């Protein structure tokens, strides 16, 4: 069962939102509706995030991604469609039920941190537990633990304004972790940070994710960030989800010109993995000396093929051989061209030449 | 002598005279006839409270009480403020205006408490609900721009001459900034922070108490400060209708054309005003340095001071 499932979700602001949804379903465009005085922020969005997955929603400002994430925990009520968190349908809940769901199952990290300036770092991190009615000692202990996870042990008694932006966002992350919910929503969580800190935070998030395996819905406008941390990515444009797939899938087959234009800025060497560039093991071939994991990024493969001309064996987590990676394949993928790769080579060629 | 009303009507090209004043008169008469017991009750409570408060303020010998107020100033602000307050308050005593000053202070304190008790809930309601805001705003505009003296007349018709109409007009006159600044303060609270409260499952009450009011605190305190300042100016004007205190002294000085007495009473008002203004504005800003209060807070947690030093040296460096 998916941890988060969204079906046919609409959000329309303005007068007569229900009528607007009916018009959209009949095929009216968002521009037509704007002329009629209503703004369609999210149009017919459907996706599901599996437990333990980082699902990234990527889109430019105004694409409706912030509206979408706010419907996942009911901060905004959907105009039409359904949102399920585990086996609970959000649209069925009364305000009280919604509060209980937020307290127990779904937490959020905000773009501008949204910390309480009049409380200490520890009290901020304990906020979710305080709302839940956990006693002071227990919740502060849990908050300290969460702060230790994000490397802020020494800062528990400080006020948020004494911390740098990156550290404040760590507090925001600790606050969400201390809530111990299975679903975590991150709204442009690293967008307000400078690039170096942003990278550090991404690494930390990935490491925490390896430990706790939460379901994370992450919103960003930065495709590189999406490619770096996302298990799967949904690209949004003008309120619609135009493409969903793994980073590798989207890079090889953008689907439309809009997505393809974004890809120009993407660092291919970090997104492509061994499994994206491998070719099937020729029948009867002698296995090569070195083996790599299927998820090894291209940046590391370059080091391997630079040392030896022998092809590399690609193995999955269980040690099964999936295929081989040749020096040519690595260099071709790096150059942005395509190599001769049986059936999906045509695809790749099209996508990368576009 | 020709009728003034008629003259005006002719001059305006024959527009009929709308007897707005007559209607207001009738309305007030009706209120007086039907709600007299209510006004009497308000009268009794107010008079009892203010008189009681005056007695309390006069329990201690003036010099001792002035010293006590100066200590309050020291706790809230600084040594300079405490010394200045002490000098000012002793000057009031030496001008033999201590008793009227305390009467004015009692009137002001009571009016402020009532104003704040009305203003803060009203301000919260206006911040939460656009309709309430749209309704309240013109009423506040009216209350603020109506010349202060005009309030005195209906207040006297309801409560007679004396202390009570003075208190009532002071409350009406001082209320608006309290409401406005409470509304402004709550509306200014960062939307994302309020959203965070909702996202973690807080009730509207928890968000109001835990997020909105604390973050709006300094703006609300600025409102209360304004309530006190406006209240003080009205409390003096209320001397005209027999509210006593420093206002009474000012009125006496006018009727006797006694410049010296008028100046002394005016100076006492200024001293009181500066003391109250500086004292209450220091409550608005908890983070300001200086003052014994913040010094003591720092002393209480030595671990915190150590951490401060550490913070000062490593501030703005990310922890890896």
XYZ file of N, CA and C in Angstrom, chain A residues 177-334:
474
model
N 11.532 15.368 12.763
C 11.985 14.022 13.133
C 11.481 13.635 14.518
N 11.487 14.613 15.447
C 11.045 14.322 16.812
C 9.584 13.904 16.830
N 8.824 14.341 15.836
C 7.401 13.977 15.780
C 7.235 12.491 15.456
N 8.287 11.871 14.923
C 8.279 10.450 14.593
C 7.088 10.037 13.744
N 6.795 10.851 12.752
C 5.716 10.494 11.832
C 6.311 9.678 10.685
N 5.476 8.892 10.007
C 6.025 8.090 8.911
C 6.124 8.900 7.615
N 5.322 9.978 7.515
C 5.390 10.788 6.305
C 5.966 12.162 6.655
N 6.877 12.624 5.803
C 7.522 13.902 6.034
C 7.345 14.755 4.774
N 6.763 15.954 4.938
C 6.611 16.851 3.793
C 7.692 17.922 3.882
N 8.397 18.152 2.784
C 9.439 19.178 2.812
C 9.164 20.182 1.701
N 8.802 21.409 2.112
C 8.400 22.432 1.154
C 9.581 23.339 0.841
N 10.256 23.099 -0.271
C 11.420 23.917 -0.655
C 12.373 24.043 0.525
N 12.562 22.945 1.242
C 13.234 23.016 2.538
C 14.648 23.568 2.450
N 15.349 23.348 1.339
C 16.734 23.795 1.263
C 16.909 24.986 0.320
N 15.808 25.508 -0.211
C 15.909 26.543 -1.247
C 16.434 27.870 -0.714
N 16.223 28.131 0.590
C 16.663 29.422 1.126
C 18.121 29.381 1.572
N 18.801 28.263 1.378
C 20.177 28.125 1.874
C 21.173 28.325 0.741
N 22.389 28.751 1.080
C 23.379 28.926 0.014
C 23.895 27.558 -0.448
N 24.424 27.497 -1.685
C 24.657 26.224 -2.357
C 25.460 25.198 -1.546
N 26.521 25.647 -0.884
C 27.342 24.691 -0.137
C 26.562 24.037 0.988
N 25.851 24.897 1.750
C 25.058 24.407 2.871
C 23.934 23.507 2.343
N 23.386 23.898 1.198
C 22.287 23.134 0.628
C 22.747 21.703 0.346
N 23.948 21.606 -0.213
C 24.508 20.305 -0.540
C 24.707 19.461 0.712
N 25.232 20.118 1.753
C 25.433 19.429 3.026
C 24.115 18.896 3.573
N 23.077 19.744 3.473
C 21.768 19.353 4.000
C 21.195 18.186 3.202
N 21.426 18.210 1.891
C 20.937 17.093 1.060
C 21.603 15.799 1.489
N 22.939 15.868 1.696
C 23.658 14.666 2.128
C 23.119 14.174 3.461
N 22.887 15.144 4.370
C 22.400 14.749 5.680
C 21.016 14.107 5.583
N 20.186 14.679 4.715
C 18.844 14.122 4.550
C 18.937 12.686 4.021
N 19.828 12.473 3.038
C 19.964 11.132 2.471
C 20.460 10.147 3.532
N 21.367 10.628 4.382
C 21.894 9.742 5.409
C 20.812 9.391 6.431
N 20.054 10.414 6.852
C 18.958 10.165 7.790
C 17.943 9.219 7.168
N 17.731 9.404 5.860
C 16.766 8.565 5.167
C 17.212 7.101 5.165
N 18.533 6.880 5.002
C 19.037 5.501 5.050
C 18.759 4.887 6.409
N 18.804 5.732 7.465
C 18.579 5.203 8.814
C 17.114 4.976 9.123
N 16.274 5.931 8.718
C 14.890 5.877 9.208
C 13.878 5.449 8.155
N 14.230 5.558 6.890
C 13.350 5.087 5.831
C 11.944 5.661 5.877
N 11.835 6.995 6.048
C 10.513 7.615 6.048
C 10.023 7.801 4.612
N 8.755 8.127 4.500
C 8.239 8.507 3.190
C 8.327 10.022 3.105
N 9.115 10.508 2.157
C 9.331 11.943 2.088
C 8.767 12.487 0.783
N 7.927 13.500 0.889
C 7.500 14.224 -0.310
C 8.232 15.552 -0.277
N 9.089 15.756 -1.250
C 10.010 16.889 -1.236
C 9.690 17.803 -2.413
N 9.468 19.089 -2.119
C 9.145 20.050 -3.170
C 10.390 20.861 -3.488
N 10.696 21.058 -4.740
C 11.831 21.909 -5.083
C 11.640 22.515 -6.467
N 12.376 23.631 -6.731
C 12.346 24.190 -8.074
C 13.674 23.885 -8.780
N 14.521 23.127 -8.103
C 15.877 22.899 -8.579
C 15.989 21.455 -9.066
N 16.128 21.279 -10.386
C 16.126 19.924 -10.940
C 17.349 19.124 -10.477
N 18.487 19.813 -10.307
C 19.668 19.115 -9.798
C 19.414 18.528 -8.422
N 18.753 19.318 -7.575
C 18.414 18.834 -6.242
C 17.476 17.641 -6.348
N 16.479 17.777 -7.229
C 15.508 16.695 -7.419
C 16.221 15.420 -7.850
N 17.150 15.536 -8.804
C 17.856 14.379 -9.329
C 18.754 13.755 -8.258
N 19.316 14.627 -7.394
C 20.259 14.170 -6.389
C 19.576 13.374 -5.291
N 18.435 13.834 -4.815
C 17.852 13.172 -3.649
C 16.640 12.318 -3.991
N 16.041 12.511 -5.172
C 14.772 11.836 -5.434
C 14.928 10.384 -5.849
N 14.103 9.509 -5.276
C 13.984 8.163 -5.831
C 13.136 8.244 -7.090
N 12.072 9.030 -6.994
C 11.256 9.315 -8.166
C 10.931 10.799 -8.180
N 10.671 11.322 -9.369
C 10.423 12.747 -9.530
C 9.139 12.958 -10.327
N 8.328 13.903 -9.884
C 7.201 14.343 -10.700
C 7.481 15.775 -11.116
N 7.390 16.057 -12.410
C 7.628 17.418 -12.882
C 6.278 18.096 -13.078
N 6.133 19.271 -12.467
C 4.865 20.004 -12.573
C 5.022 21.212 -13.463
N 3.984 21.488 -14.233
C 3.974 22.685 -15.051
C 2.552 23.202 -15.138
N 2.359 24.465 -14.816
C 1.040 25.102 -14.866
C -0.036 24.257 -14.184
N 0.298 23.706 -13.034
C -0.699 22.983 -12.257
C -0.834 21.511 -12.584
N -0.223 21.059 -13.682
C -0.337 19.650 -14.042
C 0.981 18.931 -13.821
N 0.887 17.645 -13.485
C 2.091 16.821 -13.441
C 2.335 16.336 -14.862
N 3.475 16.753 -15.478
C 3.683 16.423 -16.880
C 4.576 15.199 -17.068
N 5.300 14.787 -16.026
C 6.195 13.647 -16.200
C 6.503 13.073 -14.829
N 6.455 11.764 -14.682
C 6.852 11.112 -13.443
C 7.828 10.001 -13.778
N 8.881 9.871 -12.998
C 9.827 8.790 -13.243
C 11.041 8.893 -12.357
N 11.953 7.896 -12.450
C 13.200 7.974 -11.701
C 14.077 9.007 -12.395
N 15.095 9.532 -11.686
C 15.975 10.518 -12.317
C 16.540 10.002 -13.643
N 16.992 8.743 -13.672
C 17.556 8.190 -14.890
C 16.535 8.157 -16.025
N 15.323 7.729 -15.696
C 14.259 7.659 -16.706
C 13.972 9.029 -17.305
N 13.905 10.019 -16.434
C 13.577 11.356 -16.922
C 14.711 11.908 -17.764
N 15.933 11.587 -17.384
C 17.082 12.084 -18.133
C 17.151 11.426 -19.512
N 16.856 10.140 -19.571
C 16.912 9.476 -20.876
C 15.701 9.809 -21.725
N 14.544 9.971 -21.074
C 13.341 10.247 -21.851
C 12.540 11.374 -21.182
N 12.850 12.603 -21.497
C 12.180 13.721 -20.828
C 10.678 13.746 -21.080
N 10.216 13.144 -22.164
C 8.771 13.113 -22.390
C 8.286 14.296 -23.191
N 8.634 15.513 -22.800
C 8.255 16.648 -23.640
C 9.353 17.706 -23.631
N 9.181 18.685 -24.465
C 10.228 19.675 -24.663
C 10.477 20.491 -23.399
N 9.386 20.737 -22.649
C 9.495 21.536 -21.433
C 10.484 20.899 -20.465
N 10.305 19.605 -20.213
C 11.204 18.901 -19.295
C 12.609 18.852 -19.886
N 12.689 18.613 -21.197
C 13.991 18.508 -21.846
C 14.818 19.774 -21.661
N 14.152 20.929 -21.683
C 14.877 22.184 -21.531
C 15.538 22.293 -20.163
N 14.861 21.749 -19.150
C 15.453 21.743 -17.812
C 16.728 20.922 -17.767
N 16.725 19.830 -18.538
C 17.795 18.853 -18.412
C 19.146 19.414 -18.830
N 19.125 20.517 -19.594
C 20.378 21.112 -20.053
C 21.312 21.416 -18.884
N 20.731 21.801 -17.742
C 21.561 22.196 -16.604
C 21.955 21.038 -15.699
N 21.458 19.848 -16.009
C 21.665 18.748 -15.080
C 23.045 18.141 -15.270
N 23.681 17.827 -14.158
C 24.979 17.183 -14.175
C 24.757 15.685 -14.399
N 24.909 15.269 -15.687
C 24.589 13.879 -16.053
C 25.424 12.880 -15.270
N 26.682 13.225 -15.040
C 27.597 12.277 -14.406
C 27.117 11.876 -13.021
N 26.336 12.765 -12.368
C 25.870 12.443 -11.023
C 24.526 11.725 -11.041
N 23.785 11.893 -12.132
C 22.453 11.292 -12.183
C 22.498 9.884 -12.763
N 23.214 9.731 -13.881
C 23.291 8.403 -14.495
C 24.016 7.436 -13.579
N 23.516 6.234 -13.515
C 24.166 5.211 -12.702
C 24.576 4.068 -13.627
N 25.300 3.115 -13.039
C 25.774 1.975 -13.817
C 24.627 1.295 -14.557
N 23.464 1.192 -13.878
C 22.357 0.488 -14.520
C 21.810 1.250 -15.725
N 22.033 2.594 -15.747
C 21.553 3.365 -16.890
C 22.432 3.195 -18.125
N 23.727 2.900 -17.946
C 24.635 2.864 -19.098
C 25.117 1.443 -19.442
N 24.651 0.447 -18.684
C 25.188 -0.904 -18.921
C 24.543 -1.537 -20.155
N 25.263 -2.509 -20.694
C 24.727 -3.309 -21.789
C 24.640 -4.747 -21.301
N 23.752 -5.545 -21.894
C 23.622 -6.936 -21.446
C 24.939 -7.683 -21.606
N 25.184 -8.599 -20.707
C 26.399 -9.416 -20.746
C 26.352 -10.288 -22.003
N 27.369 -10.170 -22.872
C 27.361 -11.013 -24.075
C 27.384 -12.489 -23.678
N 26.648 -13.309 -24.413
C 26.566 -14.731 -24.062
C 27.956 -15.358 -24.192
N 28.355 -16.095 -23.165
C 29.611 -16.817 -23.199
C 30.830 -15.972 -22.905
N 30.630 -14.689 -22.528
C 31.775 -13.826 -22.248
C 32.392 -14.183 -20.912
N 33.694 -13.985 -20.767
C 34.345 -14.226 -19.475
C 34.117 -13.018 -18.595
N 33.667 -13.247 -17.364
C 33.409 -12.125 -16.465
C 34.669 -11.289 -16.234
N 34.530 -9.974 -16.230
C 35.652 -9.077 -16.005
C 36.059 -9.095 -14.538
N 37.192 -8.483 -14.239
C 37.728 -8.547 -12.883
C 36.926 -7.704 -11.891
N 36.693 -6.445 -12.234
C 36.065 -5.529 -11.262
C 34.545 -5.569 -11.366
N 33.871 -5.419 -10.217
C 32.408 -5.331 -10.214
C 31.993 -4.030 -9.530
N 30.867 -3.496 -9.975
C 30.322 -2.291 -9.331
C 28.850 -2.519 -9.049
N 28.310 -1.718 -8.098
C 26.886 -1.819 -7.769
C 26.063 -1.095 -8.837
N 24.817 -1.524 -8.968
C 23.953 -0.966 -10.012
C 23.745 0.538 -9.822
N 23.791 1.007 -8.554
C 23.493 2.422 -8.296
C 24.732 3.304 -8.292
N 25.888 2.743 -8.692
C 27.105 3.557 -8.733
C 26.936 4.692 -9.746
N 27.190 5.933 -9.321
C 27.038 7.030 -10.281
C 28.165 7.048 -11.305
N 27.896 7.705 -12.407
C 28.842 7.770 -13.511
C 30.178 8.374 -13.073
N 30.119 9.354 -12.155
C 31.351 10.002 -11.690
C 32.349 8.979 -11.167
N 31.842 7.921 -10.494
C 32.749 6.899 -9.965
C 33.178 5.933 -11.044
N 32.264 5.656 -11.991
C 32.602 4.724 -13.070
C 33.772 5.268 -13.884
N 33.824 6.596 -14.031
C 34.909 7.209 -14.797
C 36.256 6.784 -14.222
N 36.368 6.802 -12.882
C 37.619 6.395 -12.245
C 37.987 4.956 -12.598
N 36.966 4.087 -12.570
C 37.220 2.676 -12.878
C 37.704 2.491 -14.305
N 36.959 3.053 -15.259
C 37.306 2.788 -16.658
C 38.571 3.526 -17.072
N 38.945 4.535 -16.313
C 40.188 5.230 -16.629
C 41.391 4.339 -16.333
N 41.240 3.478 -15.308
C 42.361 2.638 -14.896
C 42.528 1.398 -15.783
N 41.379 0.909 -16.276
C 41.478 -0.351 -17.002
C 40.544 -0.351 -18.203
N 40.988 -1.007 -19.259
C 40.150 -1.062 -20.445
C 39.115 -2.173 -20.348
N 39.318 -3.071 -19.377
C 38.383 -4.182 -19.210
C 37.007 -3.651 -18.851
N 35.926 -4.220 -19.389
C 34.594 -3.801 -18.971
C 34.344 -4.143 -17.496
N 33.415 -3.402 -16.878
C 33.068 -3.649 -15.475
C 31.794 -4.480 -15.420
N 31.731 -5.334 -14.409
C 30.512 -6.110 -14.203
C 29.578 -5.319 -13.276
N 28.293 -5.252 -13.639
C 27.326 -4.551 -12.791
C 26.526 -5.594 -12.008
N 26.512 -5.435 -10.689
C 25.804 -6.391 -9.838
C 24.688 -5.687 -9.086
N 23.619 -6.418 -8.782
C 22.598 -5.845 -7.909
C 22.967 -6.147 -6.456
N 22.091 -5.750 -5.536
C 22.395 -5.867 -4.115
C 22.652 -7.317 -3.707
N 22.059 -8.284 -4.438
C 22.208 -9.693 -4.072
C 23.395 -10.358 -4.774
N 24.186 -9.594 -5.529
C 25.364 -10.152 -6.172
C 25.082 -10.771 -7.534
N 23.868 -10.594 -8.060
C 23.581 -11.116 -9.403
C 24.145 -10.179 -10.457
N 24.679 -10.743 -11.507
C 25.249 -9.924 -12.567
C 24.126 -9.412 -13.473
N 24.082 -8.085 -13.653
C 23.003 -7.494 -14.459
C 23.465 -7.151 -15.869
N 24.763 -6.842 -16.021
C 25.267 -6.452 -17.334
C 26.683 -5.950 -17.205
N 27.194 -5.370 -18.283
C 28.548 -4.828 -18.229
C 28.552 -3.368 -18.650
N 29.577 -2.669 -18.145
C 29.772 -1.274 -18.518
C 31.128 -1.157 -19.191
N 31.124 -0.627 -20.403
C 32.383 -0.454 -21.123
C 32.846 0.982 -21.040
N 34.134 1.171 -21.347
C 34.688 2.527 -21.337
C 33.919 3.406 -22.326
N 33.633 2.852 -23.490
C 32.900 3.604 -24.503
C 31.543 4.061 -23.977
N 30.854 3.136 -23.299
C 29.511 3.475 -22.805
C 29.581 4.643 -21.837
N 30.576 4.622 -20.933
C 30.718 5.683 -19.941
C 31.003 7.011 -20.626
N 31.964 6.980 -21.554
C 32.353 8.229 -22.207
C 31.222 8.794 -23.051
N 30.488 7.912 -23.719
C 29.387 8.368 -24.561
C 28.305 9.029 -23.712
N 27.976 8.388 -22.582
C 26.933 8.950 -21.720
C 27.375 10.300 -21.175
N 28.664 10.390 -20.817
C 29.199 11.652 -20.292
C 29.119 12.764 -21.331
